[in-house]
Short mmCIF file of C-alpha atoms and ligand atoms in Angstrom, two decimals:
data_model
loop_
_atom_site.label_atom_id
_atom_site.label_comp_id
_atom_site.label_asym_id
_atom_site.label_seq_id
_atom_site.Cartn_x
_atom_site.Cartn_y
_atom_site.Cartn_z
CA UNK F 13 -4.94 -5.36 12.56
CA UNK F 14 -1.32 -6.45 13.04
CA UNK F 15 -0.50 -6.37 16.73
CA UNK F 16 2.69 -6.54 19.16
CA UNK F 17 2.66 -8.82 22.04
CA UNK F 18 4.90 -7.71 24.82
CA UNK F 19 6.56 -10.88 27.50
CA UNK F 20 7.92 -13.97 26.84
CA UNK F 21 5.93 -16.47 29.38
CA UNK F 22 3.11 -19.02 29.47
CA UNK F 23 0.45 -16.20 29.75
CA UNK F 24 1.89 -14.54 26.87
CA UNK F 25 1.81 -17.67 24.44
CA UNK F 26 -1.70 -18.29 26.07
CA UNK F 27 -2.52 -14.60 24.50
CA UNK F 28 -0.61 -15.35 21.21
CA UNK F 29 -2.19 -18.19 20.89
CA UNK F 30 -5.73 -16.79 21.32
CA UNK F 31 -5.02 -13.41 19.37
CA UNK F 32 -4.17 -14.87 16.53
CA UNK F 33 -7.17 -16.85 15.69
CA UNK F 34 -9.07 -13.49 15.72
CA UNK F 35 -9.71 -12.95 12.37
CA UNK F 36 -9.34 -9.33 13.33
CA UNK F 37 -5.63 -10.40 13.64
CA UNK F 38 -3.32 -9.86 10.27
CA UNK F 39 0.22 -10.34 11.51
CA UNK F 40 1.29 -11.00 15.18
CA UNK F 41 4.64 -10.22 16.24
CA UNK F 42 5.77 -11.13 19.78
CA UNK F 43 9.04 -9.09 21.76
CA UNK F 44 10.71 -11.41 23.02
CA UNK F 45 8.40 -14.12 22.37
CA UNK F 46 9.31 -17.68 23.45
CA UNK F 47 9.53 -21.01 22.05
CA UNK F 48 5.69 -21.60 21.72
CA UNK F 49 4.79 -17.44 20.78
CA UNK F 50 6.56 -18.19 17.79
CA UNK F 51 4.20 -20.88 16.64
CA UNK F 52 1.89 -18.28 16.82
CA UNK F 53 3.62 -15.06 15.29
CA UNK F 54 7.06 -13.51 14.23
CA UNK F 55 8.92 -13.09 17.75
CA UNK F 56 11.26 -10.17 17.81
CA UNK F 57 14.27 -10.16 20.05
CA UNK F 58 13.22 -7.30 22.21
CA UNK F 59 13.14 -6.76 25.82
CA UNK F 60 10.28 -5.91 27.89
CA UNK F 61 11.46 -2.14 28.95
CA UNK F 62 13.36 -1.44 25.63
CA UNK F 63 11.05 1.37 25.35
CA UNK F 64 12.48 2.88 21.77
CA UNK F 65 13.45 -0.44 20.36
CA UNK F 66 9.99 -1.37 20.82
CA UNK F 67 9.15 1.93 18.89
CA UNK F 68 11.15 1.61 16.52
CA UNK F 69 10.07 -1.98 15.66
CA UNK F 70 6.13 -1.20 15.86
CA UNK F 71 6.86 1.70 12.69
CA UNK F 72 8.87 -0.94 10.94
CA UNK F 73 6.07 -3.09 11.30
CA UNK F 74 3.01 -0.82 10.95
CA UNK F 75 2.06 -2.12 14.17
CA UNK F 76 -2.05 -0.95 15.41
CA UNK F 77 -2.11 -2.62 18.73
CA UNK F 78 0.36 -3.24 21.91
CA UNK F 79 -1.03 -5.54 24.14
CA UNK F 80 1.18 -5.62 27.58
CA UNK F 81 1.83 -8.82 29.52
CA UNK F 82 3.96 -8.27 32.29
CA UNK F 83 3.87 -5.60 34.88
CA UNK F 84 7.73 -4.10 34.60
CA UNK F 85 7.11 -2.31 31.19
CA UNK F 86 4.06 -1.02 32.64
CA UNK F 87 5.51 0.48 35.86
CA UNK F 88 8.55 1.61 33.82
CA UNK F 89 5.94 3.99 31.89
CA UNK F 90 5.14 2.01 28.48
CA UNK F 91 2.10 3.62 27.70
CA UNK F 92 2.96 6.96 28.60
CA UNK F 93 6.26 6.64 26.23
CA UNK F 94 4.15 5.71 23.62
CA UNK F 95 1.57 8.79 24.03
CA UNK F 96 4.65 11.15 23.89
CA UNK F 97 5.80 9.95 20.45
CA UNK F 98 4.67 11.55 17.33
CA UNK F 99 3.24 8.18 14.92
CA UNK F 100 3.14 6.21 18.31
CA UNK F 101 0.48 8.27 19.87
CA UNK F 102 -1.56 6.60 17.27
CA UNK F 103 -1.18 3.00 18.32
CA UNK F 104 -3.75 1.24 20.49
CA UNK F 105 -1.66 0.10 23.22
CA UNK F 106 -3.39 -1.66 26.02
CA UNK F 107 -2.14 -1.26 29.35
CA UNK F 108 -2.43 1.00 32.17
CA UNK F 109 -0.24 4.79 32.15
CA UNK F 110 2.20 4.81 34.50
CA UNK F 111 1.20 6.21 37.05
CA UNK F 112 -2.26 3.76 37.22
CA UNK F 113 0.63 0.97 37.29
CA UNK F 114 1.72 2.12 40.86
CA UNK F 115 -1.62 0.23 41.55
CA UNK F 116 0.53 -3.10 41.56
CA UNK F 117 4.10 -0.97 41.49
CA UNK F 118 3.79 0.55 44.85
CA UNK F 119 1.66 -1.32 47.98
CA UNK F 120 1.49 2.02 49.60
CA UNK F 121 0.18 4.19 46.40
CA UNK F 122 -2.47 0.65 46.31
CA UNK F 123 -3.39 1.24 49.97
CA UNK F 124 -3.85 4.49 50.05
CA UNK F 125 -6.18 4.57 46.88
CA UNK F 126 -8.02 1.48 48.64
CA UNK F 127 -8.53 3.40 52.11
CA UNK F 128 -9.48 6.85 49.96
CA UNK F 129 -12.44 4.92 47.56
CA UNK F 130 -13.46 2.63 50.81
CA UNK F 131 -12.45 -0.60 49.05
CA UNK F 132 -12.28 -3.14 51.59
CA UNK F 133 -8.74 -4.26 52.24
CA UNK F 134 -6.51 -5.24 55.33
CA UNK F 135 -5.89 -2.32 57.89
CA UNK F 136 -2.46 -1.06 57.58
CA UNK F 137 0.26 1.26 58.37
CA UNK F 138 3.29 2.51 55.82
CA UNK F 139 6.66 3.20 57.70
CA UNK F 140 10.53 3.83 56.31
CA UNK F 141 13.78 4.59 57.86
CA UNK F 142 12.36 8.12 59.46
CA UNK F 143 9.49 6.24 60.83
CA UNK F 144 11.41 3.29 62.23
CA UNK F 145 10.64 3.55 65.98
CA UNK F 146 6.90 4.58 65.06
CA UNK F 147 7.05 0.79 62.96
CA UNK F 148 8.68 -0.95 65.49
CA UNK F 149 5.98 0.22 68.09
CA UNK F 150 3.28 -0.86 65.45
CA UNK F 151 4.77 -4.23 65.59
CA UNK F 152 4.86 -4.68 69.15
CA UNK F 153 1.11 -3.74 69.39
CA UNK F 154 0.10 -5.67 66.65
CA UNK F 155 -2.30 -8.98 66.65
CA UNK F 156 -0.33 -11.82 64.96
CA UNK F 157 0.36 -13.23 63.00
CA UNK F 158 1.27 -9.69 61.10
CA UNK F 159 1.80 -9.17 57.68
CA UNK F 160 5.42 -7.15 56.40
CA UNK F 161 5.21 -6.14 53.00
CA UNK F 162 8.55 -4.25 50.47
CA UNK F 163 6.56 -1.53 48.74
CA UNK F 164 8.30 -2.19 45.52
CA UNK F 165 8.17 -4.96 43.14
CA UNK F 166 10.08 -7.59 44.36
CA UNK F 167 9.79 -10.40 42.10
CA UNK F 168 6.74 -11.67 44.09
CA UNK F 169 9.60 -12.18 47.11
CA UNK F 170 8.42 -8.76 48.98
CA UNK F 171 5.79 -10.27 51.35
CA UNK F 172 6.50 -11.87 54.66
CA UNK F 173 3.96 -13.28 57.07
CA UNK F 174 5.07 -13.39 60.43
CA UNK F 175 4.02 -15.24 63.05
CA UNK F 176 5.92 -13.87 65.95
CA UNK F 177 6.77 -10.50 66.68
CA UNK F 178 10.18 -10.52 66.98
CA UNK F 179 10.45 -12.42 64.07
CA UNK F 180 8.51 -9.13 62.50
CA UNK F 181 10.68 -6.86 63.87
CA UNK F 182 13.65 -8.44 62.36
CA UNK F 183 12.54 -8.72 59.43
CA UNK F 184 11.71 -5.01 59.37
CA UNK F 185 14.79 -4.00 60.49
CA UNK F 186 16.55 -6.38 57.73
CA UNK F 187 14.34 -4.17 54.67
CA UNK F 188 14.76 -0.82 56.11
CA UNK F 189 18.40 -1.04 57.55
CA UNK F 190 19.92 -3.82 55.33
CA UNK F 191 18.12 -3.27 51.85
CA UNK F 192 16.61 -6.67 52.30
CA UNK F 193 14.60 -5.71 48.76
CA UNK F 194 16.73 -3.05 47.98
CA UNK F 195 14.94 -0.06 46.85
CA UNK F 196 11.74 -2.08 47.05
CA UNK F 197 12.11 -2.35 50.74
CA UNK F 198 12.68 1.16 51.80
CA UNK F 199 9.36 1.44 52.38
CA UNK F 200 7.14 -0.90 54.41
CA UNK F 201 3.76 -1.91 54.82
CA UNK F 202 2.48 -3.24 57.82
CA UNK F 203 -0.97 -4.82 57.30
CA UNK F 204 -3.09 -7.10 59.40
CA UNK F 205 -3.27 -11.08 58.54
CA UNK F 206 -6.69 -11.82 56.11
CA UNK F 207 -8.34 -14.99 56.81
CA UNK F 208 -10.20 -16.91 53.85
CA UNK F 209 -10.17 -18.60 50.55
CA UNK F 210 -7.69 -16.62 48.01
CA UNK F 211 -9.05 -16.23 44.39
CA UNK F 212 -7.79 -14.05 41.97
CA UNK F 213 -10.53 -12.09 39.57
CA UNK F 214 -10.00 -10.09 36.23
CA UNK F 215 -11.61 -7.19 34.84
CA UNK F 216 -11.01 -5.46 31.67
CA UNK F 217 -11.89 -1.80 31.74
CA UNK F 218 -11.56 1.24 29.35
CA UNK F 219 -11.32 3.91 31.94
CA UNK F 220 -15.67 3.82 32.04
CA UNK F 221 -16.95 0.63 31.51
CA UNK F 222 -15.34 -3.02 32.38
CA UNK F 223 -15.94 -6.56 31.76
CA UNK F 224 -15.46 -9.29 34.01
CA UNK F 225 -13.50 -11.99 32.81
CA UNK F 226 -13.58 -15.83 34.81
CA UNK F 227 -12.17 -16.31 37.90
CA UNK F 228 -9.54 -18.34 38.64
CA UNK F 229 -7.04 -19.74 41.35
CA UNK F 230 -3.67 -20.03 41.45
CA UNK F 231 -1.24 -22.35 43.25
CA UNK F 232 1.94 -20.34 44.48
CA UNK F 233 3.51 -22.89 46.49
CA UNK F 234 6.30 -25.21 45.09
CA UNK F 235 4.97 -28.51 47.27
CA UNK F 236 1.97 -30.85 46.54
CA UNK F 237 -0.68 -29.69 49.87
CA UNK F 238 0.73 -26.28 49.39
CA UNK F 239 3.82 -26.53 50.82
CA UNK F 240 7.47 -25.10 50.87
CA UNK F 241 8.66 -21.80 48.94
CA UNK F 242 6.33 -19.71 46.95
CA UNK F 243 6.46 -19.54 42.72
CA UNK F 244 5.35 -16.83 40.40
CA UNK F 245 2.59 -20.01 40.38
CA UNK F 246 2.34 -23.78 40.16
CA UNK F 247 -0.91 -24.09 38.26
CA UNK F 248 -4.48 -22.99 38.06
CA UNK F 249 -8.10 -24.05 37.83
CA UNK F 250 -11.23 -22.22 36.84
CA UNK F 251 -14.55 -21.30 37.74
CA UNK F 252 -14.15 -21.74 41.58
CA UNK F 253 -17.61 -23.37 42.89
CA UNK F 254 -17.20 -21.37 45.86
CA UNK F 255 -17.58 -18.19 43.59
CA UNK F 256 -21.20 -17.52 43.35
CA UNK F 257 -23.79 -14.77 42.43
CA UNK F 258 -23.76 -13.33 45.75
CA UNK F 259 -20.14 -13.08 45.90
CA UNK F 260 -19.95 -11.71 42.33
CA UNK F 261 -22.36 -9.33 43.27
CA UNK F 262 -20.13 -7.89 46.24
CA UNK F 263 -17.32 -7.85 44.52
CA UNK F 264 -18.56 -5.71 41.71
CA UNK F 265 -20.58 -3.23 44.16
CA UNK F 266 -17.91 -3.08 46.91
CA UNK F 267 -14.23 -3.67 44.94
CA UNK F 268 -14.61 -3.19 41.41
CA UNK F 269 -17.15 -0.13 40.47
CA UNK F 270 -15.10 1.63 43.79
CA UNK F 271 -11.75 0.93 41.84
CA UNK F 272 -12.74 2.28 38.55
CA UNK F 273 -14.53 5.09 39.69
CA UNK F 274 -11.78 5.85 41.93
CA UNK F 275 -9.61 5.64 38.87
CA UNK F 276 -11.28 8.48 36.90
CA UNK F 277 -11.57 10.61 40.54
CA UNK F 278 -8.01 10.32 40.71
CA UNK F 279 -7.42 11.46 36.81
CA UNK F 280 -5.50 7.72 37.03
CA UNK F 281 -5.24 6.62 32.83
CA UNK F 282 -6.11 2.86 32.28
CA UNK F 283 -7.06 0.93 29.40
CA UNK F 284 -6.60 -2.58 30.41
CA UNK F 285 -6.59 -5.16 32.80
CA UNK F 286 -7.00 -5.08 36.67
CA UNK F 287 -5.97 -7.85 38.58
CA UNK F 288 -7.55 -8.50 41.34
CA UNK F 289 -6.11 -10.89 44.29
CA UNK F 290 -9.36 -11.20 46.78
CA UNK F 291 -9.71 -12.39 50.08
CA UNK F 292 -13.34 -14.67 50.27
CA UNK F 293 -13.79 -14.28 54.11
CA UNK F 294 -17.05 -16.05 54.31
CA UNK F 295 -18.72 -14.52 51.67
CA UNK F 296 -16.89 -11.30 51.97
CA UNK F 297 -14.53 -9.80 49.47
CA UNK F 298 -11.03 -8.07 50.52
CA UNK F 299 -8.34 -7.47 48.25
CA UNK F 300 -4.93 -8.76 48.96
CA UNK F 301 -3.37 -6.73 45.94
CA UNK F 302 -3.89 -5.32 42.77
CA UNK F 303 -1.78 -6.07 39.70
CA UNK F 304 -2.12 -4.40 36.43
CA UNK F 305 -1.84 -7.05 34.04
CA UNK F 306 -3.05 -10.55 33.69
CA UNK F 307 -1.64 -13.24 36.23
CA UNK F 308 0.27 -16.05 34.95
CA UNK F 309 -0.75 -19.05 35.31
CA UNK F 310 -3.87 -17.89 35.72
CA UNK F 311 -4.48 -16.80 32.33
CA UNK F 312 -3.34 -20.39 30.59
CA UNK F 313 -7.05 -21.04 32.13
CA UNK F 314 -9.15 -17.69 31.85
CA UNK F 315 -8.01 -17.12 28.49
CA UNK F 316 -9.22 -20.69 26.56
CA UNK F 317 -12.20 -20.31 28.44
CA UNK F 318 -12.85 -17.04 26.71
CA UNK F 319 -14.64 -18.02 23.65
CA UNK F 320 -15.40 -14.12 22.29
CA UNK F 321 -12.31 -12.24 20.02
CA UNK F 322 -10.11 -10.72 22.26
CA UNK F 323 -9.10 -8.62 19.28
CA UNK F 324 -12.50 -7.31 18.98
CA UNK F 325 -12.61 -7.09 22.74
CA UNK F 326 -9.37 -4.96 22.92
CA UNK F 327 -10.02 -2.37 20.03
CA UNK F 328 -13.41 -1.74 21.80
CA UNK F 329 -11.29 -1.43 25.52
CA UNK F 330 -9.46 0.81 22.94
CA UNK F 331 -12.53 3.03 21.87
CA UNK F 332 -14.03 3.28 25.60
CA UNK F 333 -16.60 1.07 23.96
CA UNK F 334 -16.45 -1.99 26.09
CA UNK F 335 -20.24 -1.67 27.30
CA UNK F 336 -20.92 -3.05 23.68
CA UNK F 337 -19.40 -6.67 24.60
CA UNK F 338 -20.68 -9.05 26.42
CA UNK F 339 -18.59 -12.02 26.86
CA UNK F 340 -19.14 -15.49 25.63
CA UNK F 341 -17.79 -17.57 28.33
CA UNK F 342 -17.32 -21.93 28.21
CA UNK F 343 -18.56 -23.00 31.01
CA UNK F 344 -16.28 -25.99 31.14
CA UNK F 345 -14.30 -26.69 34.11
CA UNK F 346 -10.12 -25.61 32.71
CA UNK F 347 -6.90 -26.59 34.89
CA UNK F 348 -3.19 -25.73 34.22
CA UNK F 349 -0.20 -27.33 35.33
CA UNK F 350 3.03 -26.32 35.46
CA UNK F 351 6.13 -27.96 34.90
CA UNK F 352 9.66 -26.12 36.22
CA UNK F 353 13.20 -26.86 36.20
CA UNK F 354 13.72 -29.06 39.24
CA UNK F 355 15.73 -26.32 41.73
CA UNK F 356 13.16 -23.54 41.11
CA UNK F 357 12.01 -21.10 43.24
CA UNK F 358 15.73 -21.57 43.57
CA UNK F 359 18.93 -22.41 40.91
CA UNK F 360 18.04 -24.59 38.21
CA UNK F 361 19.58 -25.12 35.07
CA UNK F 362 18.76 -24.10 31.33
CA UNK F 363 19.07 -25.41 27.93
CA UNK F 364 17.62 -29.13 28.79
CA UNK F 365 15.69 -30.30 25.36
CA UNK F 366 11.96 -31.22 26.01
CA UNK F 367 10.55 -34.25 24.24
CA UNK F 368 7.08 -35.39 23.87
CA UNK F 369 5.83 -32.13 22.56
CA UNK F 370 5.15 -33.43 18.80
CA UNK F 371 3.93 -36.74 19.35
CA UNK F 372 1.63 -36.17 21.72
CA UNK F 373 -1.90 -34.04 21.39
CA UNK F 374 -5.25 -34.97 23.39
CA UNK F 375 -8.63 -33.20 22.50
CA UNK F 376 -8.86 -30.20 24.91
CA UNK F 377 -5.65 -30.19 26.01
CA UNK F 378 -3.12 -27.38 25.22
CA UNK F 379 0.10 -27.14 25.88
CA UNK F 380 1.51 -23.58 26.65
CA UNK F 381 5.32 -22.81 26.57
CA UNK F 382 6.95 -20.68 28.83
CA UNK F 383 10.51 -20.29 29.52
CA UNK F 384 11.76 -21.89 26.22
CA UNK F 385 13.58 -21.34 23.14
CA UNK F 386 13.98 -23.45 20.11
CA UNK F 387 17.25 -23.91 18.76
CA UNK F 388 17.03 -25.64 15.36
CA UNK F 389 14.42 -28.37 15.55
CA UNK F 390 14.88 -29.07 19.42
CA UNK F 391 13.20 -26.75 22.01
CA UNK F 392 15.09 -25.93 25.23
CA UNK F 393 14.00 -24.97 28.71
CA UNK F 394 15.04 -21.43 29.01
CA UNK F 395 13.48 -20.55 32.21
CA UNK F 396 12.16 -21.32 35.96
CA UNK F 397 8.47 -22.36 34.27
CA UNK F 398 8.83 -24.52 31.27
CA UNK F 399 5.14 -25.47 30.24
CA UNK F 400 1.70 -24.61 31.44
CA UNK F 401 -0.60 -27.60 29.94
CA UNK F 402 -4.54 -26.88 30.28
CA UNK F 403 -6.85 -29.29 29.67
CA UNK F 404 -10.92 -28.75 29.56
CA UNK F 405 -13.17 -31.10 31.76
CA UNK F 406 -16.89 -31.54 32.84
CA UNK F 407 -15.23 -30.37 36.55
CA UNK F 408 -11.62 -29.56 38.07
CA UNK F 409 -10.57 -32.55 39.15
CA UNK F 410 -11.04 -34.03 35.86
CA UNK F 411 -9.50 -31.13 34.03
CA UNK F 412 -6.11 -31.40 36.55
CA UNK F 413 -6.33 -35.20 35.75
CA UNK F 414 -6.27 -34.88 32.03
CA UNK F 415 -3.32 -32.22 32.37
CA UNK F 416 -1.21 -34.64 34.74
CA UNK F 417 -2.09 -37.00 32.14
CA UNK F 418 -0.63 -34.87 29.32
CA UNK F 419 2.33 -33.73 30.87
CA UNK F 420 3.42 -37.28 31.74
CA UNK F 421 3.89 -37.37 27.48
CA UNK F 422 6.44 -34.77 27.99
CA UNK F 423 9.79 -35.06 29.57
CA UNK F 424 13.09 -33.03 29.96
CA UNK F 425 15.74 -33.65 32.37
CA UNK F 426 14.81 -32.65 36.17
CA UNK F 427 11.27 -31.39 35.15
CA UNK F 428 9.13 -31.05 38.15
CA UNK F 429 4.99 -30.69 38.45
CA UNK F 430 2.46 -30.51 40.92
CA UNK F 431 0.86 -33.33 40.74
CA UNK F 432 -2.46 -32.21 42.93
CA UNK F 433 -3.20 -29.10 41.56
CA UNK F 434 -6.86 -28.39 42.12
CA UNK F 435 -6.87 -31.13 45.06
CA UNK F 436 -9.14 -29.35 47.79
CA UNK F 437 -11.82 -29.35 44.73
CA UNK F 438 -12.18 -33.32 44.85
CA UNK F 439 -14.06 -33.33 47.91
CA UNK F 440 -17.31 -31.25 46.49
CA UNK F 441 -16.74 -32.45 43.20
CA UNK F 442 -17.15 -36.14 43.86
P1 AMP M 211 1.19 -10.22 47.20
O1 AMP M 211 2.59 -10.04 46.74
O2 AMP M 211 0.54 -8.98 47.75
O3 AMP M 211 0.38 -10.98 46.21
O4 AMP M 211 1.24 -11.26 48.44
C1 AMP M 211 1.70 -12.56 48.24
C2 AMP M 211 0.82 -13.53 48.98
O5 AMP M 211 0.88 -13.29 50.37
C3 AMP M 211 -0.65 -13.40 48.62
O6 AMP M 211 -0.97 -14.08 47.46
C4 AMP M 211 -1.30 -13.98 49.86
O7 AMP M 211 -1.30 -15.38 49.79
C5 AMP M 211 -0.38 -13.56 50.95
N1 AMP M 211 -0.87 -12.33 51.59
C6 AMP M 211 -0.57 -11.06 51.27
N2 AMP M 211 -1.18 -10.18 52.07
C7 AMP M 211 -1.89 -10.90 52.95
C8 AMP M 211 -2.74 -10.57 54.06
N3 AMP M 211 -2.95 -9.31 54.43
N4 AMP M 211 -3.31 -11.57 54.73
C9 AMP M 211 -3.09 -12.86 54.38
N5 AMP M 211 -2.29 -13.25 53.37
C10 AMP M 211 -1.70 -12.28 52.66
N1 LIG M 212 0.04 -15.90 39.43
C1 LIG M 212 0.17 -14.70 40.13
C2 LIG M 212 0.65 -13.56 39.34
O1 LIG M 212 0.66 -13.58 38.13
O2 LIG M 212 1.03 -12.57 39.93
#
């Protein structure tokens, strides 16, 4: 099978990475790849939306499969591109149509589908500039703290949590007056504050059947304790101890059969994954969001952990077959952690060379690159997120310990990490 692998972060080298020792996989070609996908495969200097150079490239290539990282080529209407092209058609491409992508694309398409299949979410209201004076009433009336969210993709910048209401209101008026989020922000939701441990879960479905994959959590703040601006995610750990049978059980019963069967009600097309970001309030599931695509860095742990072929996994997601697998799963303890280019969420600089990456290599430790690119024999940061190293352990803490350990090895100028990622695990674990 020779396969295209759309993105260029750490969750897409995690994916090259495991793809290609499928030995369903004959050539693996990456668009636009990074620094560590081309370890793994041929990267092609795509981009992510460059619907007919992406075409064009998967003829030149005989390509069989498209697997889709992120979530803009999705929303922009990948898969139904490819389903409109004669020779295209033909291609397995794994991802959601794109209308099914409004699922992460849209918070009011998501909320609405949630209230219509009774999937248990926040309560919530949708306003935009017509409905102003209706939203600002909703504000005034509303328990606090209250939650503000752009409708739109905003770069994971579009949700504010307010904790007084005038603070609310001007922040409303800022997205639906002043283009806060631009066209993101022209609508609003308005949704009431969840309490609870936040996990994110991932299921794999071809449209009838679906797979659960291992949960994971992610850290989205910038500061050690959770503190200061929020990241597309600092690091991540997986299984959660706090995740057990009863919970799985709800979640399947009340969120996920719901959300697929919804799917088909609502003639929605989706072969692939489902992201879901849940709410545990005391044993009870509520989702935050969906996405439709893997989360990143949540993947540099879900995906090693995943000891079945994804390959075979993906042509049978492929051939509304996936009731056939059953995943093989190691039940290891895996942590991530991210290193960024000091600055980010904010500026930072590009093009610093990172060292330590040949000379050092531990026994269940990988290191994943993210934004990088090599330039002769050196490799350069090219991005926010630099490197995602996961390590295995017999439990988190000692996982996140053997990562810190790793990424100590590796230096480039103003690199940054987490250095307590997995920390509120320490107390149960010990
Ligand atoms: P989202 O872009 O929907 O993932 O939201 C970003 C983050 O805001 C989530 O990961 C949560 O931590 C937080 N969040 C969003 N909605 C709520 C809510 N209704 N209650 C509490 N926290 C929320
Ligand atoms: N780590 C969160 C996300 O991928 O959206």
């Amino acid at each position: 099978m020779k396969i295209l692998l759309i993105g260029s972060g750490g969750r897409e080298h995690a994916l090259a990475w495991k793809l290609k020792q499928s030995p369903l996989c004959d050539d693996l070609f990456i668009a636009p790849g990074n620094a560590g996908t081309a370890l793994c495969g041929t990267n092609l200097s795509i981009g992510v939306s460059d619907f007919e150079r992406l075409g064009a490239a998967c003829m030149e290539h005989g390509i069989e499969m498209v697997l889709v990282g992120p979530e803009e080529p999705l929303v922009n209407g990948i898969y139904d591109y490819f389903k409109s092209k004669p020779g295209l058609d033909k291609i397995k491409l794994i991802g959601p149509s794109k209308e099914a992508s409004q699922l992460e694309g849209s918070k009011a398409f998501a909320k609405s589908f949630m209230k219509k299949h009774g999937i248990p979410t926040a309560a919530y209201a949708e306003f935009s500039a017509d409905t102003y004076m209706e939203g600002v009433n909703y504000i005034k009336a509303h328990a606090l703290p209250i939650v503000l969210k752009a409708d739109g993709l905003a770069a994971g910048k579009g949700v504010l949590i307010c904790q007084h209401h005038l603070e609310a209101m001007s922040e409303f008026d800022l997205m639906l007056h002043r283009a806060k989020f631009g066209e993101a922000g022209k609508r609003v939701v308005i949704e009431e504050f969840l309490k609870g441990i936040e996990l994110s879960m991932f299921v794999l479905t071809d449209g009838d059947h679906y797979i659960l994959l291992p949960e994971a959590k992610d850290y989205k703040r910038v500061g050690a304790g959770d503190t200061g601006l929020n990241t597309g995610g600092m690091g991540a750990v997986s299984p959660l101890p706090f995740v057990d049978d009863a919970f799985l059980e709800k979640v399947k019963k009340q969120v996920i059969e719901p959300t697929i069967a919804g799917l088909k009600q609502d003639r929605l097309e989706y072969k692939g994954f489902i992201f879901l970001g849940l709410m545990n309030d005391n044993g009870d599931p509520k989702v935050i969001e969906y996405n439709c695509r893997l989360g990143d860095p949540e993947t540099e742990v879900v995906i090693p952990r995943i000891k079945s072929d994804l390959v075979e996994i993906l042509m049978a997601t492929s051939e509304k077959r996936l009731h056939e697998i059953s995943l093989d799963i190691d039940d290891r303890s895996a942590a991530t952690v991210v290193a960024v280019s000091g600055g980010y969420p904010g500026d930072y600089k590009k093009g610093k060379e990172i060292s330590g990456l040949e000379e050092t290599s531990f026994d269940d430790t990988i290191v994943f690159l993210a934004g990088t690119k090599r330039e002769g024999s050196k490799v350069l940061t090219n991005g926010g997120r630099v490197l995602a190293v996961t390590s295995f352990g017999s439990n988190i803490t000692e996982a996140a310990e053997q990562s810190n350990y790793m990424m100590e090895q590796l230096f480039f100028e103003d690199m940054y990490f987490r250095p307590d990622i997995g920390y509120e695990f320490k107390a149960v674990e010990n």
